Coordinates of C-alpha atoms in Angstrom, one line a residue:
Chain Q
M13 CA 29.9 -12.5 38.4
A14 CA 27.5 -10.3 40.3
R15 CA 27.4 -10.7 44.0
I16 CA 24.6 -10.4 46.6
I17 CA 26.1 -8.4 49.5
G18 CA 23.2 -8.7 51.8
A19 CA 19.5 -8.6 52.5
L20 CA 17.5 -5.7 54.0
T21 CA 14.0 -6.3 55.3
S22 CA 11.7 -3.6 56.4
S23 CA 8.1 -2.8 57.3
H24 CA 6.4 -0.7 54.6
I25 CA 3.6 0.9 56.6
P26 CA 1.9 3.6 54.5
S27 CA 2.1 6.4 57.1
I28 CA 6.0 6.1 57.0
G29 CA 5.7 7.9 53.6
N30 CA 3.8 10.8 55.0
A31 CA 6.2 11.0 58.0
I32 CA 9.2 11.3 55.6
S33 CA 7.4 13.8 53.4
N34 CA 6.4 15.9 56.4
G35 CA 9.9 15.7 58.0
K36 CA 8.7 14.0 61.2
Q37 CA 11.8 11.9 61.7
E38 CA 12.6 13.7 65.0
D39 CA 9.1 13.7 66.4
A40 CA 8.7 11.7 69.6
Y41 CA 6.4 9.2 67.9
W42 CA 8.6 8.6 65.0
K43 CA 12.2 9.0 66.3
P44 CA 12.7 5.5 67.7
F45 CA 11.5 4.1 64.4
F46 CA 13.7 6.2 62.1
D47 CA 16.7 5.8 64.5
G48 CA 16.5 2.1 63.9
Y49 CA 17.6 2.6 60.3
Q50 CA 20.8 4.6 60.9
P51 CA 23.2 1.7 61.2
V52 CA 21.7 0.2 58.0
L53 CA 22.2 3.6 56.2
R54 CA 25.8 3.6 57.3
W55 CA 26.3 0.1 55.9
L56 CA 24.7 1.1 52.6
E57 CA 26.8 4.2 52.4
R58 CA 29.9 2.0 52.8
E59 CA 28.9 -0.8 50.5
K60 CA 27.2 1.2 47.7
P61 CA 25.2 -1.6 46.0
D62 CA 24.5 -1.2 42.3
V63 CA 21.3 -3.1 42.1
A64 CA 18.3 -3.7 44.4
I65 CA 16.0 -6.7 43.9
V66 CA 12.9 -5.7 45.8
L67 CA 10.5 -8.4 47.0
Y68 CA 7.2 -6.6 47.8
N69 CA 3.4 -7.1 47.7
D70 CA 1.1 -5.0 45.7
H71 CA -1.9 -3.7 47.5
G72 CA -4.3 -3.2 44.6
L73 CA -2.4 -0.6 42.6
N74 CA -0.8 -2.5 39.8
F75 CA -2.7 -5.7 40.1
F76 CA -6.4 -6.3 40.6
L77 CA -8.2 -9.5 41.4
N78 CA -9.1 -9.9 37.7
N79 CA -5.5 -10.9 36.8
L80 CA -3.4 -11.6 39.8
P81 CA -0.1 -13.3 39.6
T82 CA 1.4 -15.3 42.5
F83 CA 4.9 -14.1 41.6
A84 CA 5.6 -11.4 39.1
V85 CA 9.0 -10.0 38.0
G86 CA 9.4 -6.5 36.6
A87 CA 11.3 -6.1 33.4
A88 CA 10.9 -2.4 32.8
S89 CA 13.4 0.4 32.3
E90 CA 11.5 2.4 34.9
Y91 CA 8.8 1.9 37.5
T92 CA 6.2 4.5 37.9
T93 CA 4.3 5.4 41.1
K94 CA 0.6 6.2 41.0
D95 CA -2.3 7.5 43.1
E96 CA -3.1 4.7 45.6
G97 CA -6.4 6.2 46.5
W98 CA -5.7 7.8 49.9
G99 CA -3.3 10.6 49.6
L100 CA 0.2 9.2 49.4
P101 CA 2.5 11.3 47.3
V102 CA 3.3 10.3 43.7
F103 CA 7.0 10.4 42.7
P104 CA 9.2 10.3 39.6
P105 CA 9.8 6.8 38.4
Y106 CA 12.4 4.4 39.9
K107 CA 15.2 3.2 37.7
G108 CA 14.8 -0.3 36.3
Y109 CA 17.4 -2.7 34.9
P110 CA 15.6 -4.6 32.1
E111 CA 18.7 -6.5 30.9
M112 CA 19.3 -8.1 34.3
S113 CA 15.5 -8.5 34.8
W114 CA 15.3 -10.7 31.7
H115 CA 18.3 -12.7 33.0
V116 CA 16.6 -13.2 36.3
I117 CA 13.3 -14.2 34.5
E118 CA 15.1 -16.7 32.3
S119 CA 17.0 -18.2 35.2
L120 CA 13.8 -18.4 37.3
I121 CA 11.9 -20.2 34.6
A122 CA 14.9 -22.6 34.1
Q123 CA 14.6 -23.3 37.8
D124 CA 10.9 -24.1 37.5
F125 CA 9.6 -20.8 38.9
D126 CA 7.0 -20.0 36.3
I127 CA 6.6 -16.3 37.2
A128 CA 4.7 -13.6 35.4
M129 CA 6.8 -11.0 33.5
C130 CA 5.9 -7.3 33.5
Q131 CA 7.3 -4.6 31.2
E132 CA 5.1 -2.1 33.0
M133 CA 4.6 -2.0 36.7
A134 CA 3.4 0.7 39.0
M135 CA 4.9 0.6 42.5
D136 CA 2.9 1.2 45.6
H137 CA 4.0 2.1 49.2
A138 CA 5.3 -1.5 49.7
F139 CA 8.1 -0.7 47.3
I140 CA 8.4 3.1 47.7
N141 CA 8.6 3.4 51.5
P142 CA 11.5 1.0 52.1
M143 CA 13.3 2.7 49.2
R144 CA 12.8 6.0 50.9
L145 CA 13.9 4.6 54.2
F146 CA 17.1 3.0 52.8
W147 CA 18.0 5.9 50.5
P148 CA 16.6 9.0 52.4
T149 CA 18.7 11.6 50.7
E150 CA 17.6 11.0 47.1
N151 CA 14.2 9.9 45.7
P152 CA 14.3 8.2 43.4
P153 CA 17.8 6.9 44.3
A154 CA 20.5 6.1 41.6
I155 CA 20.4 2.4 42.3
K156 CA 18.9 0.2 39.6
T157 CA 15.9 -1.9 40.8
I158 CA 14.2 -5.1 39.9
P159 CA 10.8 -5.4 41.6
V160 CA 9.4 -8.9 42.4
A161 CA 5.8 -8.9 43.5
I162 CA 4.4 -11.7 45.7
N163 CA 0.7 -12.1 46.1
T164 CA -0.5 -11.6 49.7
V165 CA -4.0 -10.3 48.8
Q166 CA -5.9 -13.4 47.5
F167 CA -5.7 -16.8 49.2
P168 CA -4.3 -19.2 48.5
L169 CA -1.0 -17.3 49.1
P170 CA 2.2 -19.0 48.0
R171 CA 3.5 -21.2 50.7
P172 CA 6.3 -19.7 52.9
A173 CA 8.6 -22.6 51.8
R174 CA 8.0 -21.7 48.2
C175 CA 8.8 -18.0 48.9
Y176 CA 12.0 -19.1 50.5
A177 CA 12.8 -21.3 47.5
L178 CA 12.1 -18.4 45.2
G179 CA 14.6 -16.3 47.1
K180 CA 17.2 -19.1 46.6
A181 CA 16.5 -19.2 42.9
I182 CA 16.9 -15.4 42.7
G183 CA 20.3 -15.9 44.5
N184 CA 21.3 -18.4 41.8
A185 CA 20.1 -16.0 39.0
V186 CA 22.3 -13.2 40.4
A187 CA 25.3 -15.5 40.7
S188 CA 25.2 -16.2 37.0
W189 CA 24.9 -12.5 35.9
P190 CA 28.2 -11.7 34.2
T191 CA 29.1 -8.3 35.8
E192 CA 30.9 -7.4 38.9
E193 CA 27.9 -5.5 40.3
K194 CA 26.9 -5.6 43.9
V195 CA 23.3 -6.6 44.6
V196 CA 21.2 -6.1 47.7
V197 CA 18.0 -8.0 48.1
I198 CA 15.2 -6.2 49.9
G199 CA 12.1 -7.8 51.4
T200 CA 9.2 -5.6 52.5
G201 CA 6.2 -5.8 54.8
G202 CA 5.4 -7.0 58.3
M203 CA 6.0 -7.5 61.0
S204 CA 3.0 -8.7 63.0
H205 CA -0.2 -6.7 62.4
Q206 CA -3.9 -7.2 61.5
L207 CA -6.0 -4.5 59.9
D208 CA -9.3 -6.4 59.4
G209 CA -11.8 -8.3 61.5
E210 CA -12.7 -8.3 65.1
R211 CA -9.0 -9.2 65.8
A212 CA -7.8 -5.9 64.3
G213 CA -4.9 -4.5 66.2
F214 CA -3.4 -7.9 66.9
I215 CA 0.4 -7.8 67.4
N216 CA 2.7 -10.7 68.5
K217 CA 6.0 -9.6 69.8
K218 CA 7.2 -13.1 70.7
F219 CA 6.5 -14.3 67.2
D220 CA 8.3 -11.3 65.6
E221 CA 11.3 -11.9 67.8
M222 CA 11.3 -15.6 66.7
C223 CA 11.2 -14.4 63.1
M224 CA 14.2 -12.1 63.6
E225 CA 16.2 -14.9 65.1
A226 CA 15.1 -17.6 62.6
L227 CA 15.9 -15.3 59.6
L228 CA 19.4 -15.0 60.8
N229 CA 20.1 -18.6 61.9
N230 CA 17.4 -21.0 60.9
P231 CA 15.2 -19.7 58.0
E232 CA 13.9 -23.3 57.4
K233 CA 12.0 -23.0 60.7
L234 CA 10.0 -20.0 59.4
A235 CA 9.7 -21.7 56.0
G236 CA 8.0 -24.6 57.7
F237 CA 4.9 -22.6 58.7
S238 CA 1.8 -22.7 56.6
S239 CA 0.2 -19.5 55.3
L240 CA -2.7 -19.9 57.8
E241 CA -0.3 -20.5 60.7
L242 CA 1.5 -17.3 59.7
V243 CA -1.9 -15.4 59.8
R244 CA -2.7 -16.9 63.2
E245 CA 0.7 -16.0 64.7
A246 CA 1.5 -12.8 62.9
G247 CA -1.9 -11.4 62.1
A248 CA -3.7 -11.3 58.7
Q249 CA -1.2 -8.8 57.2
G250 CA 1.7 -10.1 59.2
A251 CA 1.8 -12.9 56.7
E252 CA 3.8 -10.4 54.7
I253 CA 6.8 -11.9 56.5
I254 CA 7.0 -14.2 53.4
M255 CA 8.8 -11.3 51.6
W256 CA 11.5 -11.3 54.4
L257 CA 11.8 -15.0 54.0
A258 CA 12.2 -14.8 50.3
A259 CA 14.9 -12.1 50.7
R260 CA 16.7 -14.3 53.2
G261 CA 16.6 -17.2 50.7
A262 CA 18.7 -15.3 48.3
L263 CA 21.7 -15.3 50.7
H264 CA 23.8 -18.4 49.8
G265 CA 26.9 -17.5 51.8
K266 CA 27.8 -17.1 55.4
V267 CA 25.1 -14.9 56.9
S268 CA 25.6 -12.4 59.7
R269 CA 23.5 -9.7 61.3
I270 CA 24.5 -6.1 60.5
H271 CA 21.6 -4.6 62.5
S272 CA 18.1 -5.1 63.6
S273 CA 15.5 -2.8 65.2
Y274 CA 11.9 -3.4 66.4
H275 CA 9.3 -0.9 67.5
I276 CA 5.6 -1.2 68.5
P277 CA 3.5 0.4 67.2
I278 CA 3.8 2.4 64.0
S279 CA 0.2 2.8 62.9
N280 CA -1.4 -0.6 63.7
T281 CA 1.9 -2.5 63.1
A282 CA 4.9 -3.9 64.8
A283 CA 7.6 -2.2 62.7
G284 CA 10.9 -4.0 62.1
V285 CA 14.1 -3.7 60.1
L286 CA 16.7 -6.4 59.7
A287 CA 20.0 -6.1 57.8
L288 CA 21.9 -9.3 57.0
A289 CA 25.3 -9.5 55.3
N290 CA 26.2 -12.3 52.9
N291 CA 29.8 -13.3 52.9
Chain U
M5 CA -26.3 -8.4 36.4
I6 CA -26.4 -8.1 40.2
A7 CA -24.6 -11.1 41.7
A8 CA -26.6 -13.0 44.3
I9 CA -24.7 -12.9 47.6
P10 CA -24.5 -16.4 49.2
T11 CA -25.7 -16.5 52.7
T12 CA -23.1 -18.9 53.9
Q13 CA -19.9 -17.7 55.4
T14 CA -16.5 -19.2 55.1
P15 CA -15.9 -20.7 58.6
Q16 CA -13.5 -18.7 60.7
L17 CA -10.5 -20.9 61.4
I18 CA -8.9 -18.0 63.2
P19 CA -11.3 -16.1 65.4
G20 CA -12.0 -12.5 64.3
T21 CA -10.1 -13.1 61.1
Y22 CA -11.6 -13.1 57.6
I23 CA -9.5 -15.2 55.1
F24 CA -10.0 -13.7 51.7
D25 CA -10.3 -17.0 49.8
G26 CA -11.9 -17.9 46.5
R27 CA -15.4 -18.0 48.1
M28 CA -15.0 -14.5 49.5
A29 CA -13.5 -13.3 46.2
M30 CA -16.5 -14.5 44.3
K31 CA -18.9 -12.8 46.7
G32 CA -17.0 -9.5 46.7
Y33 CA -15.8 -9.2 43.2
N34 CA -18.0 -6.2 42.2
L35 CA -17.4 -4.5 45.6
N36 CA -13.7 -4.9 45.3
R37 CA -13.8 -3.8 41.6
M38 CA -15.6 -0.6 42.7
C39 CA -13.0 0.0 45.5
Y40 CA -10.2 -0.5 43.0
S41 CA -11.7 2.3 40.9
F42 CA -11.0 4.7 43.7
N43 CA -7.3 4.7 42.7
S44 CA -8.6 7.5 40.4
A45 CA -9.3 10.9 41.9
D46 CA -12.1 11.5 39.4
N47 CA -13.9 8.3 40.5
R48 CA -13.5 9.2 44.1
K49 CA -15.3 12.5 43.4
K50 CA -18.0 10.8 41.4
F51 CA -18.6 8.3 44.2
K52 CA -18.7 11.0 46.9
N53 CA -21.3 13.0 45.0
F54 CA -23.6 10.1 44.4
P55 CA -22.6 7.0 46.4
E56 CA -25.6 4.9 45.7
A57 CA -25.6 5.6 42.0
Y58 CA -21.9 4.8 41.9
C59 CA -22.5 1.5 43.7
H60 CA -25.3 0.6 41.2
S61 CA -23.0 1.3 38.3
Y62 CA -20.8 -1.6 39.7
N63 CA -23.8 -3.9 40.2
L64 CA -23.4 -4.1 44.0
A65 CA -26.0 -6.1 45.8
P66 CA -28.4 -4.1 48.0
E67 CA -26.8 -5.3 51.3
Q68 CA -23.4 -4.3 49.9
I69 CA -24.7 -0.9 49.1
H70 CA -26.0 -0.5 52.6
A71 CA -22.7 -1.6 54.1
V72 CA -20.9 0.9 51.8
T73 CA -23.1 3.8 52.7
D74 CA -22.8 2.9 56.4
L75 CA -19.0 2.4 56.1
D76 CA -19.6 -0.8 58.1
V77 CA -16.2 -2.5 57.8
L78 CA -17.1 -5.9 59.4
R79 CA -20.2 -6.2 57.2
L80 CA -18.2 -5.3 54.1
L81 CA -15.7 -8.0 55.0
Q82 CA -18.5 -10.5 55.4
L83 CA -19.9 -9.5 52.1
G84 CA -16.6 -10.3 50.3
G85 CA -14.7 -7.0 50.6
N86 CA -10.9 -7.3 50.9
I87 CA -9.3 -4.9 53.3
Y88 CA -6.7 -3.6 50.9
Y89 CA -9.5 -2.5 48.6
L90 CA -11.9 -1.4 51.4
A91 CA -9.1 1.0 52.6
K92 CA -9.5 2.9 49.4
L93 CA -13.2 3.4 50.2
T94 CA -12.8 4.4 53.8
G95 CA -9.9 6.6 52.8
I96 CA -12.3 8.8 50.8
Y97 CA -13.8 9.7 54.2
G98 CA -10.4 10.3 55.8
M99 CA -10.6 7.1 57.9
T100 CA -7.2 5.7 58.9
V101 CA -6.4 2.1 59.7
Q102 CA -6.7 3.0 63.4
D103 CA -10.2 4.3 62.8
L104 CA -11.0 1.1 61.1
G105 CA -9.5 -0.9 64.0
A106 CA -11.5 1.0 66.5
Q107 CA -14.7 0.5 64.6
Q108 CA -14.2 -3.2 64.1
T109 CA -13.2 -3.9 67.7
G110 CA -15.9 -1.7 69.2
L111 CA -13.3 0.4 71.0
S112 CA -12.9 4.2 71.0
L113 CA -9.9 5.4 69.0
D114 CA -8.0 6.2 72.2
E115 CA -8.7 2.7 73.6
F116 CA -7.6 1.1 70.4
R117 CA -4.4 3.0 70.4
A118 CA -3.8 2.1 74.0
M119 CA -4.4 -1.5 73.1
L120 CA -1.7 -1.3 70.4
V121 CA 0.8 0.3 72.7
A122 CA 0.1 -2.2 75.5
Q123 CA 1.4 -5.0 73.2
A124 CA 4.9 -3.4 73.1

C-alpha cells in the first residue's frame, strides 16, 4: 500500500522562476525567501518520496475560459511546459505516472468527485516553481508527478470545504494503490496577495498566520470559509490557499509540522512554505 | 460579431476588488480570448505591430480597444478582463505585477513597493 509521507505547500510566484534561473538565491532580496526552504529540502533528501501529487491552479496556459474544469487530474506519461506569454523559461517535460493517475481518477469518481481527466496537460509556473524550489538540483527531477488542477480563475470557485474533501479523497486513493511507494502531496499558491483592482497590493499577515496554524491543527476552520470570505481576507489571488487546504486534506494520519517559513513581500505576495509530516 | 458591452457593473462586495463571475466572463470573453492568444510569440509580435487591427480580429468592442491601447488596467477589468489574461497583454510591454499595482492604486512604483513592505 502506498503511503503519503507528508504535504508541502508553497507560494508559486512567477518571479521565483527567474530568480532561480538567474542564480539570485543569495541576493539580499531573495535570501530570506530561499533560506526558508532549506529544512524542507533536508527532509526531502532524507525521505526521498517516489511520487508527487501536485495540486495547483492553471493561469491560462493549459485551460482557457472556453472549457474550464473545476477539478482536473492529469493522466499523462509526461507534462510539458510552454510559453506563458511573459518570458518565463520553458523546460523539458516533467515525468508523469499514468498508471497511478488512472487509479486516482477511478477512486475519485467512486468517491463522487466527478473530475475532468487529461492525457495531455501543459504545466505553468504554479506547478513548475514549487517543483524547482523543492528539487533545486535537478529540473525536471526524477520524481513521478500527478498534477491536479483546481479552478481559481473563474467564479464560482470550488468551495474551500470541497477542496478539503477532494484532498481527503486523494488520500483514500493513495491508500488503495498497491505499491510500497512514498507519496508527497504538494499544494501551491498563496499566501495573501491581490494583483487586480484598486485594492491591489493587499496583504494580510494575521490571516496568513491563522492559515499556517489552522492547516496544522484545525483545517476544518479554514474549510469553513466561503470563497468570497477568502478573497476578502487573503486578497483576490490569496484564495489560492484552497490548494494548501486540499493538500492538507490528503493527510489522514497524525500530522506534525516539519517546518514553516513566511516572508513579505516577494513581488506583490506574502510568500509562505509549510511542510507537514503524516504519521 | 462585436458583442455589446453591458453598462451595468457587478456590484463590488469587496471594495476595490473585481470578482470575475459569469457576468464579467460574458462581457470579457473576446478580450480574454485575445489575451490568451498572447501565449504565442508570433501573436505577440502581430499584436505589437498592429494593436488595433489585432483587437478587431478578436471582435473587441470600441471601449475595450481603447482600454487595450491605453493599457488601462482598471478599465480593462471593468470591461470583463481577467487579470491572469490581462497580465499576458501588459507583459508584452514589460510591465510587471508591481507596475500594474502602482497604476491601479495611483501610487508611484516606489510608493507601491513601500506599501507592500510596510505590511510585513
